[in-house]
mmCIF file of C-alpha atoms in Angstrom:
data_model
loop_
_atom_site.group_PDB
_atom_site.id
_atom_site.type_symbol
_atom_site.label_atom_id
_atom_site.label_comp_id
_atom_site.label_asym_id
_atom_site.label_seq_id
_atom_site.Cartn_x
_atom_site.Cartn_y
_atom_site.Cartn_z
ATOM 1 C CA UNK Y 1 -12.652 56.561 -147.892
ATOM 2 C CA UNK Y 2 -10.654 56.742 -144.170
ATOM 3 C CA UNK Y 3 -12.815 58.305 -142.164
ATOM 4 C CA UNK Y 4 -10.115 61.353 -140.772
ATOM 5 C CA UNK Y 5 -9.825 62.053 -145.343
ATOM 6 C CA UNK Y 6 -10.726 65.263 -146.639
ATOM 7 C CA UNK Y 7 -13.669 64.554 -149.182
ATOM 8 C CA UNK Y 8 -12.810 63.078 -152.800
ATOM 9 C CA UNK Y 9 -14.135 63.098 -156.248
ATOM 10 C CA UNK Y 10 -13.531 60.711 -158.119
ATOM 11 C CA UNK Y 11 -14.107 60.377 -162.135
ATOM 12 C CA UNK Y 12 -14.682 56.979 -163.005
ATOM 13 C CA UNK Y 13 -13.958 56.102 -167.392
ATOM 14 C CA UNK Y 14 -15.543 53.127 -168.396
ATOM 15 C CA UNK Y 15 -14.722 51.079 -171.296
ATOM 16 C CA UNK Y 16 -16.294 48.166 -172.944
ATOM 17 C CA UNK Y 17 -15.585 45.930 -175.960
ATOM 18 C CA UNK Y 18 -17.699 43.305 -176.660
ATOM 19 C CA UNK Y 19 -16.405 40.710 -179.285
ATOM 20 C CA UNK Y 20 -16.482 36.885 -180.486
ATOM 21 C CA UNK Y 21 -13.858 34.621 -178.580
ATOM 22 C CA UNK Y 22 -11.031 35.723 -181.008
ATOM 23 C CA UNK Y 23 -12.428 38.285 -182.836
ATOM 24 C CA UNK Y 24 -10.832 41.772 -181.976
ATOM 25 C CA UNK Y 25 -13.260 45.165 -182.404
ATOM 26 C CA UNK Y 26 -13.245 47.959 -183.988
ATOM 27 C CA UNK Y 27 -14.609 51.357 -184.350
ATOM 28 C CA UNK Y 28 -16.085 50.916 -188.321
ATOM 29 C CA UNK Y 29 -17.544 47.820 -187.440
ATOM 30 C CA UNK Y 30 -19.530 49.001 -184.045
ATOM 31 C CA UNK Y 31 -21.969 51.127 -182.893
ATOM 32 C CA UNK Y 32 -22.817 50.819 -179.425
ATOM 33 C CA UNK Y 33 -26.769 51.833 -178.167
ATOM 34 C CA UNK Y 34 -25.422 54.084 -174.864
ATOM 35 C CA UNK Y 35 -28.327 55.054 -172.840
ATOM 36 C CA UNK Y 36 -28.858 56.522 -169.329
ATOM 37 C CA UNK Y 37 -30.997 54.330 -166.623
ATOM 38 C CA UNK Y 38 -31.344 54.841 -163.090
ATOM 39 C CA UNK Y 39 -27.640 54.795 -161.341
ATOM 40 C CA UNK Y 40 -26.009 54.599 -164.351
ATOM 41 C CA UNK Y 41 -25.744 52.949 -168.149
ATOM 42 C CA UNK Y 42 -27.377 50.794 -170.327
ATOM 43 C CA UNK Y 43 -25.226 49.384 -173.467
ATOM 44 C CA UNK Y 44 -26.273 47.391 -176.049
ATOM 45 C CA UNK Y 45 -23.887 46.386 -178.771
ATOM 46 C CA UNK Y 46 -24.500 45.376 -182.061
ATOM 47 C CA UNK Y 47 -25.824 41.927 -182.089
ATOM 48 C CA UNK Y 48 -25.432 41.303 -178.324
ATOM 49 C CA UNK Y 49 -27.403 41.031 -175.064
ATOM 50 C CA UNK Y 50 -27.518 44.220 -173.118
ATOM 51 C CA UNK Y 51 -25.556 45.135 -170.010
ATOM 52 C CA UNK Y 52 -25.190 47.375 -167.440
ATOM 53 C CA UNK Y 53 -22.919 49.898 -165.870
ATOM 54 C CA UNK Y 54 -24.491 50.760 -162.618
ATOM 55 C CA UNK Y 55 -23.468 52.944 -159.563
ATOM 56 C CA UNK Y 56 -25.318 54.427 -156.508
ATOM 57 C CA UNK Y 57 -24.997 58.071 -155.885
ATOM 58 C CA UNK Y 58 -23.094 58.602 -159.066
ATOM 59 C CA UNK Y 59 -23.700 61.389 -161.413
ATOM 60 C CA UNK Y 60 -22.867 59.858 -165.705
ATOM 61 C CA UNK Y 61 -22.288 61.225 -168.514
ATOM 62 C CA UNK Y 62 -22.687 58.879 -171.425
ATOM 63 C CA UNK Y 63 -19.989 58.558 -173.850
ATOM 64 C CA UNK Y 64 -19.526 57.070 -177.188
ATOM 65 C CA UNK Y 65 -15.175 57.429 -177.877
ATOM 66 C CA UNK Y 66 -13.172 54.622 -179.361
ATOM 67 C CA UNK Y 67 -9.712 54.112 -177.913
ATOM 68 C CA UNK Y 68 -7.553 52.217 -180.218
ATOM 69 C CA UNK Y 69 -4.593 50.361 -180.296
ATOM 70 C CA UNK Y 70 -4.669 48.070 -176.658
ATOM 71 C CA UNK Y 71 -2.212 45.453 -176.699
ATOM 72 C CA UNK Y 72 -3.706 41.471 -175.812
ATOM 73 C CA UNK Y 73 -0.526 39.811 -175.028
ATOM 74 C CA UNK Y 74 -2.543 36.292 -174.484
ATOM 75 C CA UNK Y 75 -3.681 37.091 -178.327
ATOM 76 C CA UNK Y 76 -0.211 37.457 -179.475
ATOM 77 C CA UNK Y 77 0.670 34.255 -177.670
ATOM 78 C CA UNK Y 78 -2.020 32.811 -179.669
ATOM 79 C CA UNK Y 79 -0.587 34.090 -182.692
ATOM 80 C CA UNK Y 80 -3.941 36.188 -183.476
ATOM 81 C CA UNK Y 81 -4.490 39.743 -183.824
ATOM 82 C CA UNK Y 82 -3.228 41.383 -180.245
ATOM 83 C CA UNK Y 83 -4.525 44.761 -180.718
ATOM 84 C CA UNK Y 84 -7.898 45.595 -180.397
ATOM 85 C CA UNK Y 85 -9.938 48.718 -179.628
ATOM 86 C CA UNK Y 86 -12.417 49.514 -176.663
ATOM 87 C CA UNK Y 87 -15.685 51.578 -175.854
ATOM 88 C CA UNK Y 88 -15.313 54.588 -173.470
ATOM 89 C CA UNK Y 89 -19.360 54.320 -172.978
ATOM 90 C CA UNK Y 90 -19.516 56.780 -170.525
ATOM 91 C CA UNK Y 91 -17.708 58.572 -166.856
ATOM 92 C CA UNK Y 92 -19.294 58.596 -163.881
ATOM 93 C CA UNK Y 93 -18.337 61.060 -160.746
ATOM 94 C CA UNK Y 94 -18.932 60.454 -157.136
ATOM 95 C CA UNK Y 95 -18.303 62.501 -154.505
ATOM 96 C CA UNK Y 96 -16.835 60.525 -151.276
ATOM 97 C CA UNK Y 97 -17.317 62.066 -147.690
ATOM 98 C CA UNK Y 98 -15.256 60.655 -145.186
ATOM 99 C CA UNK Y 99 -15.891 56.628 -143.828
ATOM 100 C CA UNK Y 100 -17.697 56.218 -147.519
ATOM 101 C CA UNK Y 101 -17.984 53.828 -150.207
ATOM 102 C CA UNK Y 102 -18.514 53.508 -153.436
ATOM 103 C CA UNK Y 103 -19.517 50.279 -155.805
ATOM 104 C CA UNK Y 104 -19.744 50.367 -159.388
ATOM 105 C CA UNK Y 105 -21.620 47.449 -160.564
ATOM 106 C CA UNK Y 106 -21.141 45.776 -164.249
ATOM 107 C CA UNK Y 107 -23.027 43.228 -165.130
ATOM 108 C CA UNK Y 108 -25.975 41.692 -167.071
ATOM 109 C CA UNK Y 109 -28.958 42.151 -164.795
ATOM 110 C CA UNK Y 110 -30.731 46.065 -164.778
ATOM 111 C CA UNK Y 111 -31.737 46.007 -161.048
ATOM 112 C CA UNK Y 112 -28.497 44.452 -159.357
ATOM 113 C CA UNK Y 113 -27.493 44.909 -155.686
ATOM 114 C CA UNK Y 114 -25.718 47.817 -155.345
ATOM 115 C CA UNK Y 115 -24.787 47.999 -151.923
ATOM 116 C CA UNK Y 116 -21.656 46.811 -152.359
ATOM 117 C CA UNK Y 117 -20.647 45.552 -148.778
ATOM 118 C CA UNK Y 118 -24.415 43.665 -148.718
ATOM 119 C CA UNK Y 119 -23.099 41.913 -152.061
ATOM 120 C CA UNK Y 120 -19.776 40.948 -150.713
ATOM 121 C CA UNK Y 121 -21.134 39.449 -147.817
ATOM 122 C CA UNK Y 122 -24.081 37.629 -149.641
ATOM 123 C CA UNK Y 123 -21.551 36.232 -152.071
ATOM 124 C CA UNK Y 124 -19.276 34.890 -149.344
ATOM 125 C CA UNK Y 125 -22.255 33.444 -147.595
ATOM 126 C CA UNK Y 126 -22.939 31.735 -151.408
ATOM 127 C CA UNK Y 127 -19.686 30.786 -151.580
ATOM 128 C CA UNK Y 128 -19.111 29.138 -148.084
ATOM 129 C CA UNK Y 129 -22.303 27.123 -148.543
ATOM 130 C CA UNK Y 130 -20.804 25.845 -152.168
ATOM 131 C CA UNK Y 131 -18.215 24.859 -150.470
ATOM 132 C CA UNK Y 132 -19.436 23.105 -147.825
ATOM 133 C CA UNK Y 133 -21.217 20.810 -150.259
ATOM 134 C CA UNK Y 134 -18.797 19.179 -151.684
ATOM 135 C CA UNK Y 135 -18.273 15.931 -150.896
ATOM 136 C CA UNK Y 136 -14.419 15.803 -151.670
ATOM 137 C CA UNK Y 137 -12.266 15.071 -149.287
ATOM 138 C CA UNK Y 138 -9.420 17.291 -150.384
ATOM 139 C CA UNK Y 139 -10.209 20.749 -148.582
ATOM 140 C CA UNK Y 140 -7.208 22.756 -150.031
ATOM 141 C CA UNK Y 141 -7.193 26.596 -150.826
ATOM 142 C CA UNK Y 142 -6.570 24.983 -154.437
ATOM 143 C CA UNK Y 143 -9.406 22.598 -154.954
ATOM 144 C CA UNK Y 144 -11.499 25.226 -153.131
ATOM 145 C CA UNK Y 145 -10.493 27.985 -155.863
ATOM 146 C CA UNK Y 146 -11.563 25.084 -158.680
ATOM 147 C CA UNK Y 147 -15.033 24.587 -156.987
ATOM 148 C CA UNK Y 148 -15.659 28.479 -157.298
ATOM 149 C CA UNK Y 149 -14.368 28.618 -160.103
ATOM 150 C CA UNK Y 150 -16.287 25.487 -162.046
ATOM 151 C CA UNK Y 151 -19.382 27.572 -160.374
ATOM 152 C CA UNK Y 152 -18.859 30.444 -162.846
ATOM 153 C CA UNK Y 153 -19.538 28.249 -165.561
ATOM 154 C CA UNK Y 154 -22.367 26.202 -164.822
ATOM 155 C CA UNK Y 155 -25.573 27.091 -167.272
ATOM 156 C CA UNK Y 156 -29.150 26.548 -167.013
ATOM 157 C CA UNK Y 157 -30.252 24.648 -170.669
ATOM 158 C CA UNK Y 158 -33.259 22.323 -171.593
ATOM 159 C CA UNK Y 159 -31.683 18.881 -172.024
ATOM 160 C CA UNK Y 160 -34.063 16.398 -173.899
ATOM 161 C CA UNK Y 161 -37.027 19.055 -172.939
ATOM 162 C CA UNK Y 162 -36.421 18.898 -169.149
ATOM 163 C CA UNK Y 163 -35.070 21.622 -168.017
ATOM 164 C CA UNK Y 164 -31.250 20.847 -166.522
ATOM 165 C CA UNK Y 165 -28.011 22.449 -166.136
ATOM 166 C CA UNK Y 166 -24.399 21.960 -167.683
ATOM 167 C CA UNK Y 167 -20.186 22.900 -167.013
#
Protein backbone atom coordinates (compact mmCIF):
# COMPACT_ATOMS: atom_id res chain seq x y z
CA UNK A 1 0.00 0.00 0.00
CA UNK A 2 1.44 3.88 -0.85
CA UNK A 3 2.58 4.99 2.09
CA UNK A 4 0.38 8.68 2.14
CA UNK A 5 -3.11 5.67 1.66
CA UNK A 6 -5.67 5.61 4.16
CA UNK A 7 -5.63 1.92 5.58
CA UNK A 8 -7.32 -1.01 3.45
CA UNK A 9 -9.00 -4.26 3.96
CA UNK A 10 -8.88 -6.39 1.72
CA UNK A 11 -10.99 -9.85 1.34
CA UNK A 12 -9.09 -12.24 -0.48
CA UNK A 13 -11.61 -15.57 -2.25
CA UNK A 14 -9.66 -18.38 -3.05
CA UNK A 15 -10.51 -21.04 -5.40
CA UNK A 16 -9.01 -24.30 -6.28
CA UNK A 17 -9.77 -27.18 -8.68
CA UNK A 18 -7.64 -29.88 -8.81
CA UNK A 19 -8.14 -32.32 -11.82
CA UNK A 20 -6.38 -34.90 -14.34
CA UNK A 21 -4.75 -33.12 -17.47
CA UNK A 22 -8.18 -33.07 -19.32
CA UNK A 23 -10.45 -34.05 -16.92
CA UNK A 24 -12.83 -31.12 -15.83
CA UNK A 25 -14.33 -31.21 -11.91
CA UNK A 26 -17.17 -31.21 -10.42
CA UNK A 27 -19.06 -30.72 -7.30
CA UNK A 28 -20.71 -34.64 -7.05
CA UNK A 29 -17.53 -36.02 -7.74
CA UNK A 30 -15.32 -33.94 -4.96
CA UNK A 31 -14.98 -33.38 -1.59
CA UNK A 32 -12.22 -31.32 -0.61
CA UNK A 33 -10.47 -31.91 3.24
CA UNK A 34 -10.38 -27.78 4.12
CA UNK A 35 -8.54 -27.29 7.26
CA UNK A 36 -7.04 -24.28 9.11
CA UNK A 37 -3.01 -24.24 9.79
CA UNK A 38 -0.95 -21.53 10.91
CA UNK A 39 -1.31 -18.38 8.31
CA UNK A 40 -3.77 -19.92 6.49
CA UNK A 41 -5.22 -23.36 4.67
CA UNK A 42 -4.54 -26.74 4.24
CA UNK A 43 -6.50 -28.63 1.24
CA UNK A 44 -6.42 -31.95 0.40
CA UNK A 45 -8.47 -33.25 -2.47
CA UNK A 46 -9.66 -36.47 -3.13
CA UNK A 47 -6.89 -38.62 -4.28
CA UNK A 48 -4.24 -35.85 -4.40
CA UNK A 49 -1.17 -34.48 -2.57
CA UNK A 50 -1.97 -31.71 -0.19
CA UNK A 51 -1.38 -28.00 -0.64
CA UNK A 52 -1.36 -24.92 0.87
CA UNK A 53 -2.93 -21.53 0.95
CA UNK A 54 -0.78 -19.49 3.19
CA UNK A 55 -0.67 -15.75 4.23
CA UNK A 56 1.06 -13.73 7.04
CA UNK A 57 -1.05 -11.55 9.17
CA UNK A 58 -4.20 -12.77 7.57
CA UNK A 59 -7.27 -13.66 9.42
CA UNK A 60 -9.35 -17.14 7.17
CA UNK A 61 -12.27 -18.39 7.16
CA UNK A 62 -12.43 -21.78 5.55
CA UNK A 63 -14.87 -22.40 2.92
CA UNK A 64 -16.22 -25.33 1.12
CA UNK A 65 -18.67 -23.53 -2.08
CA UNK A 66 -18.60 -24.84 -5.60
CA UNK A 67 -18.75 -22.24 -8.34
CA UNK A 68 -19.86 -23.71 -11.53
CA UNK A 69 -19.91 -23.09 -14.97
CA UNK A 70 -16.06 -21.35 -15.79
CA UNK A 71 -15.38 -21.27 -19.32
CA UNK A 72 -11.60 -23.05 -20.53
CA UNK A 73 -11.32 -21.58 -23.88
CA UNK A 74 -7.85 -23.67 -24.46
CA UNK A 75 -10.36 -26.80 -23.67
CA UNK A 76 -12.74 -25.78 -26.27
CA UNK A 77 -9.86 -25.34 -28.68
CA UNK A 78 -9.10 -28.81 -27.83
CA UNK A 79 -12.44 -29.83 -28.58
CA UNK A 80 -12.95 -31.20 -24.82
CA UNK A 81 -15.27 -30.22 -22.23
CA UNK A 82 -14.57 -26.19 -21.63
CA UNK A 83 -16.55 -25.76 -18.59
CA UNK A 84 -15.51 -26.84 -15.44
CA UNK A 85 -16.23 -25.95 -11.81
CA UNK A 86 -13.85 -24.61 -8.96
CA UNK A 87 -13.35 -24.75 -5.05
CA UNK A 88 -13.94 -21.48 -3.09
CA UNK A 89 -11.80 -23.24 -0.08
CA UNK A 90 -11.78 -20.42 1.95
CA UNK A 91 -11.35 -15.98 2.24
CA UNK A 92 -8.82 -14.52 3.92
CA UNK A 93 -8.82 -10.62 5.21
CA UNK A 94 -5.88 -8.45 5.84
CA UNK A 95 -5.79 -5.28 7.04
CA UNK A 96 -3.04 -2.95 5.17
CA UNK A 97 -1.56 0.17 7.04
CA UNK A 98 0.11 2.49 4.97
CA UNK A 99 3.87 1.48 3.14
CA UNK A 100 2.52 -2.38 3.70
CA UNK A 101 2.48 -5.57 2.02
CA UNK A 102 0.85 -8.41 1.73
CA UNK A 103 1.86 -12.07 0.12
CA UNK A 104 -0.40 -14.85 -0.20
CA UNK A 105 1.53 -17.92 -0.77
CA UNK A 106 0.07 -21.18 -2.74
CA UNK A 107 1.94 -23.87 -3.03
CA UNK A 108 2.91 -27.46 -2.03
CA UNK A 109 5.28 -27.03 0.88
CA UNK A 110 3.46 -26.23 4.69
CA UNK A 111 6.28 -23.94 5.99
CA UNK A 112 7.06 -21.71 2.80
CA UNK A 113 8.69 -18.25 2.87
CA UNK A 114 6.29 -15.87 3.39
CA UNK A 115 7.97 -12.74 3.31
CA UNK A 116 7.19 -12.02 0.10
CA UNK A 117 9.89 -9.35 -0.91
CA UNK A 118 12.69 -11.98 0.80
CA UNK A 119 11.17 -14.60 -1.81
CA UNK A 120 11.30 -12.33 -4.75
CA UNK A 121 14.68 -11.46 -4.21
CA UNK A 122 15.91 -15.08 -3.38
CA UNK A 123 14.24 -16.25 -6.55
CA UNK A 124 15.93 -13.63 -8.72
CA UNK A 125 19.21 -14.41 -7.08
CA UNK A 126 18.17 -18.36 -8.21
CA UNK A 127 17.35 -17.27 -11.32
CA UNK A 128 20.42 -15.05 -12.26
CA UNK A 129 22.75 -17.84 -11.15
CA UNK A 130 20.66 -20.38 -13.64
CA UNK A 131 21.33 -18.22 -15.98
CA UNK A 132 24.66 -17.58 -15.75
CA UNK A 133 25.34 -21.29 -16.19
CA UNK A 134 24.50 -21.85 -19.28
CA UNK A 135 26.91 -22.38 -21.59
CA UNK A 136 24.93 -21.10 -24.74
CA UNK A 137 26.05 -18.54 -26.48
CA UNK A 138 22.74 -17.00 -27.43
CA UNK A 139 21.95 -14.56 -24.39
CA UNK A 140 18.50 -13.30 -25.65
CA UNK A 141 15.47 -12.26 -23.38
CA UNK A 142 13.97 -15.36 -25.42
CA UNK A 143 16.36 -18.18 -24.82
CA UNK A 144 16.66 -16.73 -21.29
CA UNK A 145 12.70 -17.11 -20.75
CA UNK A 146 13.23 -21.01 -22.18
CA UNK A 147 16.05 -21.67 -19.58
CA UNK A 148 13.57 -20.56 -16.71
CA UNK A 149 11.16 -21.98 -18.03
CA UNK A 150 12.75 -25.74 -18.82
CA UNK A 151 13.72 -25.13 -14.90
CA UNK A 152 10.05 -25.51 -13.87
CA UNK A 153 10.03 -28.83 -15.14
CA UNK A 154 12.99 -30.56 -14.15
CA UNK A 155 12.16 -33.63 -11.51
CA UNK A 156 14.13 -35.45 -9.07
CA UNK A 157 13.49 -39.57 -9.98
CA UNK A 158 15.65 -42.75 -9.27
CA UNK A 159 16.98 -43.76 -12.70
CA UNK A 160 18.37 -47.42 -12.72
CA UNK A 161 18.46 -47.04 -8.64
CA UNK A 162 20.73 -43.94 -8.63
CA UNK A 163 19.13 -41.26 -7.78
CA UNK A 164 19.03 -38.55 -10.96
CA UNK A 165 16.91 -35.96 -12.38
CA UNK A 166 14.77 -35.54 -15.68
CA UNK A 167 12.86 -32.53 -18.21
Amino acid sequence: LLPNAQPLKLKLKTFCTYRDFHALVSPDSRTFDIAAVQHGLAVNPPDGPTYFLLCRGAAVEPQHDWHCGYYHATENYRGLDDLGDNLHVGTFHVQLQPGEQVTLVAGMQPDPQLDGERALAERRSYERALLSRSTLEDKSPEIEALILAADQFIVARDIEGRPGHSV
